[in-house]
PDB file of C-alpha atoms and ligand atoms in Angstrom:
ATOM      1  CA  MET A   1       6.102   0.616 -31.798  1.00 44.00           C
ATOM      2  CA  LYS A   2       5.476  -3.067 -31.491  1.00 50.00           C
ATOM      3  CA  SER A   3       5.067  -4.368 -27.982  1.00 64.00           C
ATOM      4  CA  GLY A   4       6.739  -7.653 -28.676  1.00 86.00           C
ATOM      5  CA  LYS A   5       8.254  -9.969 -26.059  1.00 96.00           C
ATOM      6  CA  ARG A   6      11.701  -9.563 -24.866  1.00 98.00           C
ATOM      7  CA  ILE A   7      13.462 -12.919 -24.572  1.00 98.00           C
ATOM      8  CA  GLY A   8      17.015 -13.558 -23.629  1.00 98.00           C
ATOM      9  CA  ILE A   9      19.199 -16.390 -25.014  1.00 98.00           C
ATOM     10  CA  MET A  10      22.015 -17.968 -23.022  1.00 98.00           C
ATOM     11  CA  GLY A  11      23.964 -20.240 -25.420  1.00 97.00           C
ATOM     12  CA  GLY A  12      26.811 -22.230 -24.262  1.00 96.00           C
ATOM     13  CA  THR A  13      28.566 -25.647 -24.135  1.00 95.00           C
ATOM     14  CA  PHE A  14      27.593 -25.840 -20.423  1.00 97.00           C
ATOM     15  CA  ASN A  15      30.269 -28.413 -19.794  1.00 96.00           C
ATOM     16  CA  PRO A  16      29.238 -27.961 -17.094  1.00 98.00           C
ATOM     17  CA  ILE A  17      26.885 -25.114 -16.272  1.00 98.00           C
ATOM     18  CA  HIS A  18      28.204 -22.976 -13.455  1.00 98.00           C
ATOM     19  CA  ASN A  19      27.278 -20.083 -11.129  1.00 98.00           C
ATOM     20  CA  GLY A  20      28.829 -17.589 -13.654  1.00 98.00           C
ATOM     21  CA  HIS A  21      26.219 -18.598 -16.306  1.00 98.00           C
ATOM     22  CA  LEU A  22      23.419 -18.283 -13.741  1.00 98.00           C
ATOM     23  CA  LEU A  23      24.533 -14.864 -12.498  1.00 97.00           C
ATOM     24  CA  LEU A  24      25.056 -13.567 -15.951  1.00 98.00           C
ATOM     25  CA  ALA A  25      21.512 -14.588 -16.855  1.00 98.00           C
ATOM     26  CA  ALA A  26      20.114 -13.110 -13.715  1.00 98.00           C
ATOM     27  CA  LYS A  27      21.820  -9.802 -14.256  1.00 98.00           C
ATOM     28  CA  ALA A  28      20.754  -9.752 -17.818  1.00 98.00           C
ATOM     29  CA  GLN A  29      17.215 -10.376 -16.935  1.00 98.00           C
ATOM     30  CA  GLU A  30      17.148  -7.628 -14.271  1.00 98.00           C
ATOM     31  CA  GLN A  31      19.014  -4.969 -16.271  1.00 98.00           C
ATOM     32  CA  VAL A  32      17.487  -5.588 -19.686  1.00 98.00           C
ATOM     33  CA  LEU A  33      14.034  -6.388 -18.387  1.00 98.00           C
ATOM     34  CA  LEU A  34      13.734  -9.767 -20.004  1.00 98.00           C
ATOM     35  CA  GLU A  35      10.601 -11.841 -19.646  1.00 98.00           C
ATOM     36  CA  ARG A  36      12.340 -15.175 -19.900  1.00 98.00           C
ATOM     37  CA  ILE A  37      15.760 -16.582 -20.671  1.00 98.00           C
ATOM     38  CA  LEU A  38      16.301 -19.600 -22.816  1.00 98.00           C
ATOM     39  CA  PHE A  39      19.193 -21.743 -21.836  1.00 98.00           C
ATOM     40  CA  MET A  40      20.445 -23.302 -25.000  1.00 98.00           C
ATOM     41  CA  PRO A  41      23.104 -26.055 -24.598  1.00 96.00           C
ATOM     42  CA  SER A  42      25.045 -26.612 -27.784  1.00 94.00           C
ATOM     43  CA  GLY A  43      24.860 -29.784 -29.637  1.00 90.00           C
ATOM     44  CA  ASN A  44      28.065 -31.213 -31.223  1.00 75.00           C
ATOM     45  CA  SER A  45      30.173 -28.181 -31.511  1.00 61.00           C
ATOM     46  CA  TYR A  46      32.606 -27.830 -34.400  1.00 59.00           C
ATOM     47  CA  MET A  47      34.659 -25.441 -32.357  1.00 61.00           C
ATOM     48  CA  LYS A  48      35.218 -27.661 -29.228  1.00 65.00           C
ATOM     49  CA  LYS A  49      36.351 -31.199 -29.422  1.00 70.00           C
ATOM     50  CA  ASN A  50      36.174 -33.798 -26.634  1.00 79.00           C
ATOM     51  CA  VAL A  51      33.076 -32.294 -25.021  1.00 85.00           C
ATOM     52  CA  LEU A  52      30.948 -34.391 -22.640  1.00 91.00           C
ATOM     53  CA  GLU A  53      27.916 -35.927 -24.354  1.00 92.00           C
ATOM     54  CA  THR A  54      25.056 -33.562 -25.021  1.00 94.00           C
ATOM     55  CA  GLN A  55      22.545 -35.430 -22.939  1.00 95.00           C
ATOM     56  CA  LYS A  56      24.536 -35.080 -19.712  1.00 96.00           C
ATOM     57  CA  ARG A  57      25.215 -31.352 -20.298  1.00 96.00           C
ATOM     58  CA  VAL A  58      21.512 -30.823 -20.872  1.00 97.00           C
ATOM     59  CA  GLU A  59      20.685 -32.702 -17.787  1.00 98.00           C
ATOM     60  CA  MET A  60      22.985 -30.460 -15.705  1.00 98.00           C
ATOM     61  CA  VAL A  61      21.386 -27.271 -17.268  1.00 98.00           C
ATOM     62  CA  ALA A  62      17.942 -28.643 -16.412  1.00 98.00           C
ATOM     63  CA  LEU A  63      19.017 -29.279 -12.762  1.00 98.00           C
ATOM     64  CA  ALA A  64      20.622 -25.848 -12.376  1.00 98.00           C
ATOM     65  CA  ILE A  65      17.646 -23.747 -13.631  1.00 98.00           C
ATOM     66  CA  GLU A  66      14.846 -25.715 -12.009  1.00 97.00           C
ATOM     67  CA  ARG A  67      14.503 -23.206  -9.218  1.00 96.00           C
ATOM     68  CA  TYR A  68      14.354 -20.147 -11.515  1.00 98.00           C
ATOM     69  CA  PRO A  69      10.875 -19.726 -12.880  1.00 97.00           C
ATOM     70  CA  ASP A  70      11.852 -17.408 -15.824  1.00 98.00           C
ATOM     71  CA  PHE A  71      14.846 -19.632 -16.983  1.00 98.00           C
ATOM     72  CA  GLU A  72      13.905 -22.193 -19.530  1.00 98.00           C
ATOM     73  CA  LEU A  73      15.687 -25.039 -21.249  1.00 98.00           C
ATOM     74  CA  SER A  74      15.763 -24.871 -25.028  1.00 98.00           C
ATOM     75  CA  LEU A  75      16.789 -27.971 -26.972  1.00 97.00           C
ATOM     76  CA  ILE A  76      16.772 -26.265 -30.328  1.00 96.00           C
ATOM     77  CA  GLU A  77      20.603 -26.632 -30.742  1.00 95.00           C
ATOM     78  CA  ALA A  78      21.122 -29.732 -28.616  1.00 96.00           C
ATOM     79  CA  GLN A  79      18.715 -31.705 -30.718  1.00 94.00           C
ATOM     80  CA  LYS A  80      20.264 -30.751 -34.050  1.00 90.00           C
ATOM     81  CA  SER A  81      22.835 -33.088 -35.559  1.00 79.00           C
ATOM     82  CA  GLY A  82      25.908 -31.634 -37.109  1.00 77.00           C
ATOM     83  CA  ASN A  83      27.099 -28.145 -36.515  1.00 81.00           C
ATOM     84  CA  THR A  84      24.830 -25.496 -35.081  1.00 88.00           C
ATOM     85  CA  TYR A  85      25.156 -21.856 -36.097  1.00 94.00           C
ATOM     86  CA  THR A  86      23.766 -19.050 -34.000  1.00 97.00           C
ATOM     87  CA  TYR A  87      22.396 -17.124 -37.000  1.00 98.00           C
ATOM     88  CA  GLU A  88      20.445 -20.254 -38.033  1.00 97.00           C
ATOM     89  CA  THR A  89      19.042 -20.762 -34.563  1.00 97.00           C
ATOM     90  CA  LEU A  90      18.023 -17.039 -34.418  1.00 98.00           C
ATOM     91  CA  ALA A  91      16.377 -17.198 -37.880  1.00 98.00           C
ATOM     92  CA  CYS A  92      14.486 -20.276 -36.712  1.00 97.00           C
ATOM     93  CA  LEU A  93      13.237 -18.528 -33.610  1.00 98.00           C
ATOM     94  CA  LYS A  94      12.382 -15.283 -35.489  1.00 97.00           C
ATOM     95  CA  ALA A  95      10.390 -17.131 -38.003  1.00 98.00           C
ATOM     96  CA  ALA A  96       8.313 -18.780 -35.254  1.00 97.00           C
ATOM     97  CA  ASN A  97       8.034 -15.533 -33.258  1.00 97.00           C
ATOM     98  CA  PRO A  98       8.467 -12.541 -35.521  1.00 96.00           C
ATOM     99  CA  ASP A  99       7.312 -10.085 -32.797  1.00 97.00           C
ATOM    100  CA  THR A 100       9.815 -11.184 -30.157  1.00 98.00           C
ATOM    101  CA  GLN A 101      12.948  -9.272 -29.696  1.00 98.00           C
ATOM    102  CA  TYR A 102      15.818 -11.565 -28.840  1.00 98.00           C
ATOM    103  CA  TYR A 103      18.697 -10.656 -26.649  1.00 98.00           C
ATOM    104  CA  PHE A 104      21.914 -12.798 -27.039  1.00 98.00           C
ATOM    105  CA  ILE A 105      23.648 -12.871 -23.692  1.00 98.00           C
ATOM    106  CA  ILE A 106      27.445 -13.322 -23.784  1.00 98.00           C
ATOM    107  CA  GLY A 107      30.638 -12.884 -21.922  1.00 97.00           C
ATOM    108  CA  ALA A 108      33.301 -10.605 -23.228  1.00 97.00           C
ATOM    109  CA  ASP A 109      35.303 -13.602 -24.730  1.00 97.00           C
ATOM    110  CA  ILE A 110      32.410 -14.122 -27.168  1.00 98.00           C
ATOM    111  CA  LEU A 111      32.363 -10.470 -28.113  1.00 98.00           C
ATOM    112  CA  PHE A 112      35.901 -10.905 -29.343  1.00 97.00           C
ATOM    113  CA  GLN A 113      35.025 -14.128 -31.305  1.00 97.00           C
ATOM    114  CA  ILE A 114      31.728 -13.429 -32.854  1.00 98.00           C
ATOM    115  CA  GLU A 115      33.011 -11.858 -36.036  1.00 97.00           C
ATOM    116  CA  GLN A 116      34.557 -15.229 -36.820  1.00 97.00           C
ATOM    117  CA  TRP A 117      31.252 -17.011 -36.528  1.00 96.00           C
ATOM    118  CA  ARG A 118      29.184 -17.694 -39.520  1.00 96.00           C
ATOM    119  CA  ASN A 119      27.091 -14.715 -40.810  1.00 98.00           C
ATOM    120  CA  PRO A 120      27.739 -12.266 -37.863  1.00 98.00           C
ATOM    121  CA  GLY A 121      25.851  -9.565 -39.746  1.00 98.00           C
ATOM    122  CA  GLN A 122      22.772 -11.669 -39.658  1.00 98.00           C
ATOM    123  CA  ILE A 123      23.220 -12.399 -35.935  1.00 98.00           C
ATOM    124  CA  PHE A 124      23.479  -8.520 -35.341  1.00 98.00           C
ATOM    125  CA  GLN A 125      20.196  -8.028 -37.383  1.00 98.00           C
ATOM    126  CA  MET A 126      18.235 -10.606 -35.402  1.00 98.00           C
ATOM    127  CA  ALA A 127      19.425 -10.077 -31.862  1.00 98.00           C
ATOM    128  CA  VAL A 128      20.670  -7.376 -29.535  1.00 98.00           C
ATOM    129  CA  LEU A 129      23.959  -8.431 -27.788  1.00 98.00           C
ATOM    130  CA  VAL A 130      24.073  -8.278 -23.988  1.00 98.00           C
ATOM    131  CA  CYS A 131      27.653  -8.425 -22.861  1.00 98.00           C
ATOM    132  CA  ALA A 132      29.358  -8.868 -19.539  1.00 96.00           C
ATOM    133  CA  VAL A 133      32.939  -8.447 -18.521  1.00 93.00           C
ATOM    134  CA  ARG A 134      35.114 -11.483 -18.327  1.00 93.00           C
ATOM    135  CA  ASP A 135      38.711 -12.756 -18.269  1.00 87.00           C
ATOM    136  CA  ASP A 136      41.310 -10.090 -18.953  1.00 88.00           C
ATOM    137  CA  TYR A 137      39.002  -7.910 -21.086  1.00 91.00           C
ATOM    138  CA  ASP A 138      38.472  -4.714 -19.184  1.00 89.00           C
ATOM    139  CA  PHE A 139      35.700  -2.318 -19.762  1.00 89.00           C
ATOM    140  CA  ASP A 140      37.699  -0.087 -22.189  1.00 93.00           C
ATOM    141  CA  ALA A 141      38.707  -2.957 -24.377  1.00 95.00           C
ATOM    142  CA  ILE A 142      35.107  -4.207 -24.498  1.00 96.00           C
ATOM    143  CA  ARG A 143      33.766  -0.792 -25.412  1.00 96.00           C
ATOM    144  CA  LYS A 144      36.430  -0.471 -28.121  1.00 97.00           C
ATOM    145  CA  LYS A 145      35.536  -3.809 -29.607  1.00 98.00           C
ATOM    146  CA  GLY A 146      31.799  -3.042 -29.180  1.00 98.00           C
ATOM    147  CA  ASN A 147      32.245   0.096 -31.231  1.00 97.00           C
ATOM    148  CA  ILE A 148      33.888  -1.834 -34.026  1.00 97.00           C
ATOM    149  CA  LEU A 149      31.026  -4.374 -34.112  1.00 98.00           C
ATOM    150  CA  ALA A 150      28.433  -1.482 -33.934  1.00 98.00           C
ATOM    151  CA  ALA A 151      29.985  -0.226 -37.175  1.00 97.00           C
ATOM    152  CA  SER A 152      28.899  -3.593 -38.610  1.00 96.00           C
ATOM    153  CA  GLY A 153      25.368  -3.217 -37.344  1.00 97.00           C
ATOM    154  CA  ALA A 154      25.603  -4.667 -33.879  1.00 98.00           C
ATOM    155  CA  ASP A 155      23.473  -3.387 -31.130  1.00 98.00           C
ATOM    156  CA  ILE A 156      25.118  -3.951 -27.799  1.00 98.00           C
ATOM    157  CA  ILE A 157      24.011  -3.546 -24.184  1.00 98.00           C
ATOM    158  CA  TYR A 158      26.797  -3.621 -21.562  1.00 97.00           C
ATOM    159  CA  LEU A 159      25.824  -5.259 -18.368  1.00 97.00           C
ATOM    160  CA  ASN A 160      26.799  -3.790 -15.034  1.00 95.00           C
ATOM    161  CA  MET A 161      28.181  -6.777 -13.034  1.00 93.00           C
ATOM    162  CA  PRO A 162      31.275  -7.722 -11.246  1.00 92.00           C
ATOM    163  CA  LYS A 163      33.867  -9.953 -12.991  1.00 93.00           C
ATOM    164  CA  LEU A 164      33.480 -13.537 -11.975  1.00 94.00           C
ATOM    165  CA  ASP A 165      36.424 -15.800 -12.107  1.00 95.00           C
ATOM    166  CA  ILE A 166      34.620 -18.977 -12.930  1.00 97.00           C
ATOM    167  CA  SER A 167      34.953 -21.140 -16.060  1.00 98.00           C
ATOM    168  CA  SER A 168      33.810 -24.736 -16.965  1.00 98.00           C
ATOM    169  CA  THR A 169      37.434 -25.383 -17.944  1.00 97.00           C
ATOM    170  CA  ASP A 170      38.560 -24.565 -14.370  1.00 98.00           C
ATOM    171  CA  ILE A 171      35.725 -26.630 -12.921  1.00 98.00           C
ATOM    172  CA  ARG A 172      36.773 -29.680 -14.912  1.00 97.00           C
ATOM    173  CA  ALA A 173      40.359 -29.282 -13.828  1.00 97.00           C
ATOM    174  CA  LYS A 174      39.347 -28.929 -10.227  1.00 98.00           C
ATOM    175  CA  VAL A 175      37.277 -32.170 -10.341  1.00 98.00           C
ATOM    176  CA  LYS A 176      40.111 -33.942 -11.995  1.00 97.00           C
ATOM    177  CA  SER A 177      42.454 -32.818  -9.178  1.00 97.00           C
ATOM    178  CA  GLY A 178      39.966 -33.823  -6.562  1.00 96.00           C
ATOM    179  CA  LEU A 179      39.367 -30.297  -5.386  1.00 97.00           C
ATOM    180  CA  THR A 180      35.946 -28.992  -4.262  1.00 97.00           C
ATOM    181  CA  ILE A 181      33.656 -27.161  -6.705  1.00 98.00           C
ATOM    182  CA  SER A 182      30.868 -26.489  -4.236  1.00 97.00           C
ATOM    183  CA  GLU A 183      31.262 -22.768  -4.453  1.00 97.00           C
ATOM    184  CA  LEU A 184      31.346 -22.772  -8.288  1.00 98.00           C
ATOM    185  CA  VAL A 185      28.190 -24.721  -9.288  1.00 98.00           C
ATOM    186  CA  PRO A 186      24.682 -25.232  -7.804  1.00 98.00           C
ATOM    187  CA  PRO A 187      24.505 -28.171  -5.339  1.00 98.00           C
ATOM    188  CA  GLU A 188      22.385 -30.280  -7.752  1.00 98.00           C
ATOM    189  CA  VAL A 189      25.122 -29.963 -10.383  1.00 98.00           C
ATOM    190  CA  ALA A 190      27.924 -30.842  -7.992  1.00 98.00           C
ATOM    191  CA  HIS A 191      25.900 -33.852  -6.943  1.00 98.00           C
ATOM    192  CA  TYR A 192      25.281 -35.003 -10.559  1.00 98.00           C
ATOM    193  CA  ILE A 193      28.979 -34.668 -11.440  1.00 98.00           C
ATOM    194  CA  GLU A 194      29.905 -36.767  -8.533  1.00 97.00           C
ATOM    195  CA  GLN A 195      27.159 -39.344  -9.135  1.00 97.00           C
ATOM    196  CA  GLU A 196      28.008 -39.754 -12.812  1.00 97.00           C
ATOM    197  CA  HIS A 197      31.785 -39.577 -12.191  1.00 96.00           C
ATOM    198  CA  LEU A 198      32.127 -36.804 -14.735  1.00 97.00           C
ATOM    199  CA  TYR A 199      35.449 -35.188 -15.539  1.00 96.00           C
ATOM    200  CA  TYR A 200      37.726 -37.506 -13.525  1.00 91.00           C
ATOM    201  CA  GLU A 201      39.500 -38.630 -16.520  1.00 81.00           C
ATOM    202  CA  GLU A 202      39.680 -35.507 -18.525  1.00 55.00           C
ATOM    203  CA  ASP A 203      42.885 -34.940 -20.343  1.00 54.00           C
TER     204      ASP A 203
HETATM  205  P1  ATP B   1      34.751 -23.292 -21.125  1.00 78.24           P
HETATM  206  O1  ATP B   1      35.764 -22.939 -20.113  1.00 78.24           O
HETATM  207  O2  ATP B   1      34.559 -24.814 -21.358  1.00 78.24           O
HETATM  208  O3  ATP B   1      34.766 -22.560 -22.429  1.00 78.24           O
HETATM  209  P2  ATP B   1      32.767 -21.424 -20.154  1.00 78.24           P
HETATM  210  O4  ATP B   1      32.877 -21.315 -18.565  1.00 78.24           O
HETATM  211  O5  ATP B   1      33.411 -20.340 -20.950  1.00 78.24           O
HETATM  212  O6  ATP B   1      33.342 -22.884 -20.525  1.00 78.24           O
HETATM  213  P3  ATP B   1      30.665 -21.658 -21.935  1.00 78.24           P
HETATM  214  O7  ATP B   1      29.539 -22.666 -21.910  1.00 78.24           O
HETATM  215  O8  ATP B   1      31.690 -21.693 -22.908  1.00 78.24           O
HETATM  216  O9  ATP B   1      31.294 -21.643 -20.391  1.00 78.24           O
HETATM  217  O10 ATP B   1      29.989 -20.165 -21.977  1.00 78.24           O
HETATM  218  C1  ATP B   1      28.656 -19.880 -22.262  1.00 78.24           C
HETATM  219  C2  ATP B   1      28.493 -18.351 -22.219  1.00 78.24           C
HETATM  220  O11 ATP B   1      28.617 -17.861 -20.810  1.00 78.24           O
HETATM  221  C3  ATP B   1      29.514 -17.532 -22.975  1.00 78.24           C
HETATM  222  O12 ATP B   1      28.908 -16.355 -23.576  1.00 78.24           O
HETATM  223  C4  ATP B   1      30.552 -17.088 -21.940  1.00 78.24           C
HETATM  224  O13 ATP B   1      31.220 -15.978 -22.293  1.00 78.24           O
HETATM  225  C5  ATP B   1      29.685 -16.826 -20.782  1.00 78.24           C
HETATM  226  N1  ATP B   1      30.314 -17.026 -19.480  1.00 78.24           N
HETATM  227  C6  ATP B   1      30.801 -18.160 -19.002  1.00 78.24           C
HETATM  228  N2  ATP B   1      31.402 -17.953 -17.763  1.00 78.24           N
HETATM  229  C7  ATP B   1      31.287 -16.605 -17.531  1.00 78.24           C
HETATM  230  C8  ATP B   1      31.682 -15.683 -16.444  1.00 78.24           C
HETATM  231  N3  ATP B   1      32.435 -16.201 -15.434  1.00 78.24           N
HETATM  232  N4  ATP B   1      31.426 -14.433 -16.549  1.00 78.24           N
HETATM  233  C9  ATP B   1      30.753 -13.969 -17.649  1.00 78.24           C
HETATM  234  N5  ATP B   1      30.331 -14.703 -18.605  1.00 78.24           N
HETATM  235  C10 ATP B   1      30.564 -15.952 -18.624  1.00 78.24           C
HETATM  236 MG1   MG B   2      33.767 -20.715 -22.936  1.00 78.24          MG
END
């Protein structure tokens, strides 16, 4: 068996990055024994409109992961103009690092969307999915969906972690309402949001 590297990928809009993302990555690293985790902020997403400019989302990711030596910023999607597709990103990484096994780390909401992404079969071939509970998807529902995806070739690892009721959507709404977000994001990110006056005028 090849003794390739084991690298995690945390893709997201990160609008903004929050403690849920960081805990998800830390649990994945610990349970799947990953050497490093690439935090990969999206560029201009075709799925989400009215997203904060890429440079500021990237800046917040950089601030949030600074203290974690095994977390790394990857600009592979952020620097691409136009739509980015996960299968293309993975193909690019695999071409550069053929011996690396990639682990694509997701919350359960993505498990239920991924079949609608472009070329899901190729995603399943190039990366193992690492999935955490989220929202109203309980473990049974996740397993059931996972079995359906497995029939299409997906290899899925289920993380053991508590459900975290944190989302970027909720954080943006809280900032807009003048509520504190200090429990939800790292202090550096809270400070950046304040300093740059982000999300106050979100509609
Ligand atoms: P938004 O509300 O804007 O969609 P989000 O909180 O879902 O933001 P994303 O950047 O969309 O954050 O998510 C990136 C990845 O992190 C996705 O795979 C998502 O499922 C996962 N994720 C985000 N928050 C959590 C959480 N609280 N628990 C588990 N996974 C999460
Ligand atoms: Mg989301």
